[in-house]
GROMACS .gro file of C-alpha atoms in nm:
model
  201
    1UNK     CA    1   7.921  -5.984   0.920
    2UNK     CA    2   8.081  -6.177   1.206
    3UNK     CA    3   8.234  -6.523   1.209
    4UNK     CA    4   8.140  -6.757   1.495
    5UNK     CA    5   8.505  -6.848   1.550
    6UNK     CA    6   8.751  -6.624   1.727
    7UNK     CA    7   8.983  -6.575   2.022
    8UNK     CA    8   9.043  -6.299   2.272
    9UNK     CA    9   9.255  -6.251   2.582
   10UNK     CA   10   9.247  -6.000   2.865
   11UNK     CA   11   9.444  -5.947   3.183
   12UNK     CA   12   9.400  -5.765   3.512
   13UNK     CA   13   9.627  -5.728   3.811
   14UNK     CA   14   9.629  -5.582   4.158
   15UNK     CA   15   9.884  -5.581   4.439
   16UNK     CA   16   9.844  -5.952   4.511
   17UNK     CA   17   9.704  -6.127   4.202
   18UNK     CA   18   9.719  -6.145   3.824
   19UNK     CA   19   9.416  -6.259   3.628
   20UNK     CA   20   9.434  -6.408   3.276
   21UNK     CA   21   9.105  -6.445   3.094
   22UNK     CA   22   9.072  -6.619   2.756
   23UNK     CA   23   8.766  -6.641   2.530
   24UNK     CA   24   8.734  -6.867   2.228
   25UNK     CA   25   8.442  -6.944   1.999
   26UNK     CA   26   8.353  -7.220   1.755
   27UNK     CA   27   8.055  -7.283   1.528
   28UNK     CA   28   7.725  -7.377   1.690
   29UNK     CA   29   7.371  -7.317   1.565
   30UNK     CA   30   7.265  -7.146   1.888
   31UNK     CA   31   7.457  -6.959   2.157
   32UNK     CA   32   7.618  -7.166   2.431
   33UNK     CA   33   7.845  -7.006   2.688
   34UNK     CA   34   8.075  -7.228   2.896
   35UNK     CA   35   8.272  -7.077   3.184
   36UNK     CA   36   8.573  -7.227   3.359
   37UNK     CA   37   8.629  -7.021   3.673
   38UNK     CA   38   8.800  -7.062   4.009
   39UNK     CA   39   8.559  -7.229   4.250
   40UNK     CA   40   8.528  -6.913   4.459
   41UNK     CA   41   8.410  -6.717   4.154
   42UNK     CA   42   8.107  -6.923   4.051
   43UNK     CA   43   7.875  -6.643   4.165
   44UNK     CA   44   8.005  -6.428   3.878
   45UNK     CA   45   7.909  -6.672   3.604
   46UNK     CA   46   7.569  -6.510   3.542
   47UNK     CA   47   7.724  -6.166   3.494
   48UNK     CA   48   7.988  -6.307   3.261
   49UNK     CA   49   7.729  -6.492   3.051
   50UNK     CA   50   7.520  -6.174   3.023
   51UNK     CA   51   7.825  -5.979   2.906
   52UNK     CA   52   7.896  -6.241   2.640
   53UNK     CA   53   7.531  -6.253   2.526
   54UNK     CA   54   7.535  -5.877   2.479
   55UNK     CA   55   7.796  -5.920   2.203
   56UNK     CA   56   7.745  -6.271   2.065
   57UNK     CA   57   7.429  -6.433   1.928
   58UNK     CA   58   7.552  -6.771   1.796
   59UNK     CA   59   7.832  -7.021   1.853
   60UNK     CA   60   7.986  -7.208   2.143
   61UNK     CA   61   8.183  -6.958   2.350
   62UNK     CA   62   8.429  -7.091   2.606
   63UNK     CA   63   8.572  -6.865   2.875
   64UNK     CA   64   8.864  -6.965   3.094
   65UNK     CA   65   8.986  -6.754   3.386
   66UNK     CA   66   9.308  -6.826   3.572
   67UNK     CA   67   9.414  -6.643   3.885
   68UNK     CA   68   9.768  -6.653   4.017
   69UNK     CA   69   9.951  -6.473   4.294
   70UNK     CA   70  10.170  -6.189   4.177
   71UNK     CA   71  10.542  -6.258   4.211
   72UNK     CA   72  10.602  -5.937   4.404
   73UNK     CA   73  10.293  -5.969   4.623
   74UNK     CA   74  10.337  -5.935   4.997
   75UNK     CA   75  10.133  -6.234   5.112
   76UNK     CA   76   9.989  -6.246   5.462
   77UNK     CA   77  10.063  -6.600   5.573
   78UNK     CA   78   9.833  -6.767   5.822
   79UNK     CA   79  10.067  -6.966   6.043
   80UNK     CA   80   9.782  -7.156   6.208
   81UNK     CA   81   9.639  -7.259   5.867
   82UNK     CA   82   9.983  -7.377   5.751
   83UNK     CA   83  10.032  -7.579   6.072
   84UNK     CA   84   9.688  -7.736   6.030
   85UNK     CA   85   9.763  -7.837   5.671
   86UNK     CA   86  10.096  -7.989   5.772
   87UNK     CA   87   9.934  -8.184   6.057
   88UNK     CA   88   9.666  -8.316   5.820
   89UNK     CA   89   9.935  -8.423   5.575
   90UNK     CA   90  10.134  -8.588   5.856
   91UNK     CA   91   9.827  -8.780   5.973
   92UNK     CA   92   9.759  -8.897   5.618
   93UNK     CA   93  10.117  -9.015   5.574
   94UNK     CA   94  10.116  -9.202   5.907
   95UNK     CA   95   9.786  -9.372   5.822
   96UNK     CA   96   9.937  -9.499   5.498
   97UNK     CA   97  10.283  -9.586   5.639
   98UNK     CA   98  10.449  -9.317   5.431
   99UNK     CA   99  10.747  -9.127   5.578
  100UNK     CA  100  10.656  -8.768   5.658
  101UNK     CA  101  10.953  -8.546   5.576
  102UNK     CA  102  10.828  -8.201   5.474
  103UNK     CA  103  11.076  -7.992   5.278
  104UNK     CA  104  11.103  -7.610   5.288
  105UNK     CA  105  10.960  -7.607   4.935
  106UNK     CA  106  10.648  -7.796   5.052
  107UNK     CA  107  10.599  -7.562   5.349
  108UNK     CA  108  10.636  -7.258   5.121
  109UNK     CA  109  10.384  -7.401   4.874
  110UNK     CA  110  10.127  -7.466   5.148
  111UNK     CA  111  10.183  -7.121   5.298
  112UNK     CA  112  10.159  -6.946   4.960
  113UNK     CA  113   9.843  -7.136   4.861
  114UNK     CA  114   9.673  -7.055   5.190
  115UNK     CA  115   9.767  -6.688   5.169
  116UNK     CA  116   9.659  -6.666   4.806
  117UNK     CA  117   9.319  -6.815   4.884
  118UNK     CA  118   9.266  -6.576   5.174
  119UNK     CA  119   9.352  -6.268   4.970
  120UNK     CA  120   9.138  -6.354   4.665
  121UNK     CA  121   8.899  -6.065   4.593
  122UNK     CA  122   8.537  -6.132   4.687
  123UNK     CA  123   8.190  -6.030   4.566
  124UNK     CA  124   8.166  -5.681   4.412
  125UNK     CA  125   8.539  -5.621   4.451
  126UNK     CA  126   8.592  -5.940   4.253
  127UNK     CA  127   8.364  -5.823   3.968
  128UNK     CA  128   8.541  -5.486   3.961
  129UNK     CA  129   8.870  -5.677   3.934
  130UNK     CA  130   8.749  -5.916   3.663
  131UNK     CA  131   8.538  -5.684   3.447
  132UNK     CA  132   8.824  -5.492   3.274
  133UNK     CA  133   8.990  -5.821   3.174
  134UNK     CA  134   8.655  -5.952   3.048
  135UNK     CA  135   8.590  -5.639   2.842
  136UNK     CA  136   8.940  -5.651   2.695
  137UNK     CA  137   8.903  -6.019   2.603
  138UNK     CA  138   8.558  -5.961   2.452
  139UNK     CA  139   8.687  -5.668   2.245
  140UNK     CA  140   8.973  -5.880   2.104
  141UNK     CA  141   8.733  -6.172   2.049
  142UNK     CA  142   8.485  -5.951   1.863
  143UNK     CA  143   8.760  -5.793   1.652
  144UNK     CA  144   8.885  -6.135   1.538
  145UNK     CA  145   8.530  -6.247   1.460
  146UNK     CA  146   8.484  -5.929   1.251
  147UNK     CA  147   8.809  -5.989   1.063
  148UNK     CA  148   8.714  -6.348   0.985
  149UNK     CA  149   8.361  -6.239   0.899
  150UNK     CA  150   8.491  -5.983   0.649
  151UNK     CA  151   8.709  -6.250   0.488
  152UNK     CA  152   8.411  -6.486   0.463
  153UNK     CA  153   8.197  -6.208   0.317
  154UNK     CA  154   8.460  -6.133   0.051
  155UNK     CA  155   8.490  -6.503  -0.033
  156UNK     CA  156   8.112  -6.543  -0.064
  157UNK     CA  157   8.092  -6.231  -0.284
  158UNK     CA  158   8.366  -6.365  -0.513
  159UNK     CA  159   8.189  -6.699  -0.545
  160UNK     CA  160   7.856  -6.528  -0.612
  161UNK     CA  161   8.018  -6.318  -0.885
  162UNK     CA  162   8.165  -6.634  -1.042
  163UNK     CA  163   7.820  -6.796  -1.036
  164UNK     CA  164   7.667  -6.489  -1.199
  165UNK     CA  165   7.930  -6.506  -1.474
  166UNK     CA  166   7.854  -6.874  -1.534
  167UNK     CA  167   7.480  -6.800  -1.534
  168UNK     CA  168   7.530  -6.530  -1.797
  169UNK     CA  169   7.720  -6.778  -2.014
  170UNK     CA  170   7.442  -7.035  -1.970
  171UNK     CA  171   7.178  -6.779  -2.072
  172UNK     CA  172   7.383  -6.692  -2.380
  173UNK     CA  173   7.410  -7.054  -2.494
  174UNK     CA  174   7.066  -7.173  -2.379
  175UNK     CA  175   6.867  -7.076  -2.695
  176UNK     CA  176   7.092  -7.289  -2.918
  177UNK     CA  177   7.093  -7.597  -2.694
  178UNK     CA  178   6.768  -7.752  -2.820
  179UNK     CA  179   6.850  -7.687  -3.185
  180UNK     CA  180   7.202  -7.824  -3.148
  181UNK     CA  181   7.082  -8.132  -2.960
  182UNK     CA  182   6.810  -8.193  -3.226
  183UNK     CA  183   7.067  -8.175  -3.505
  184UNK     CA  184   7.307  -8.409  -3.322
  185UNK     CA  185   7.025  -8.657  -3.256
  186UNK     CA  186   6.916  -8.670  -3.623
  187UNK     CA  187   7.279  -8.702  -3.734
  188UNK     CA  188   7.320  -9.006  -3.510
  189UNK     CA  189   6.994  -9.153  -3.637
  190UNK     CA  190   7.101  -9.099  -3.998
  191UNK     CA  191   7.439  -9.256  -3.926
  192UNK     CA  192   7.255  -9.553  -3.782
  193UNK     CA  193   7.058  -9.593  -4.103
  194UNK     CA  194   6.731  -9.436  -3.990
  195UNK     CA  195   6.607  -9.170  -4.229
  196UNK     CA  196   6.345  -8.942  -4.074
  197UNK     CA  197   6.161  -8.637  -4.196
  198UNK     CA  198   6.309  -8.346  -3.999
  199UNK     CA  199   5.975  -8.162  -4.024
  200UNK     CA  200   5.788  -8.444  -3.856
  201UNK     CA  201   5.732  -8.343  -3.493
   0.00000   0.00000   0.00000
């Protein structure tokens, strides 16, 4: 027995990037898979949904993937792309009468972002990069659902056993209920001054 709620996390890394992938599930009558992926990865959504459907049949499953450049990655900066971005920013500032004073930190951020986007894995290489993290996250997600499912199963069994005990007590007392109620009713009638023949149906 599996719960519909759970959480799982997986990671993957190569020389330039680190991928963090999180999966969470909540109750829902039917299966709904929602993916939050980098824009460049939208082509992988179908494969991801199929992988989730292979393990989950109900619930709302949310998947969030975040890609970041590795701290020790040797990024290949595109000087022309950085210059273009800076010129675009300068033009925007001039058009809005805003002083354009780029700092080294801004230049580094633009250069790093450009390099990161250029070195993002593509197509089949991207799926090969993402799949291990997805499998790891799904395994952790399924394990948590199983743990919660076992707890729910134990709780349901305990409640069912309590109901069976109460049912047994009801069956034991049931034959005397009519007789006891009849006696109490005639006692109340007698107390109220109404004498009746107990043998009169």
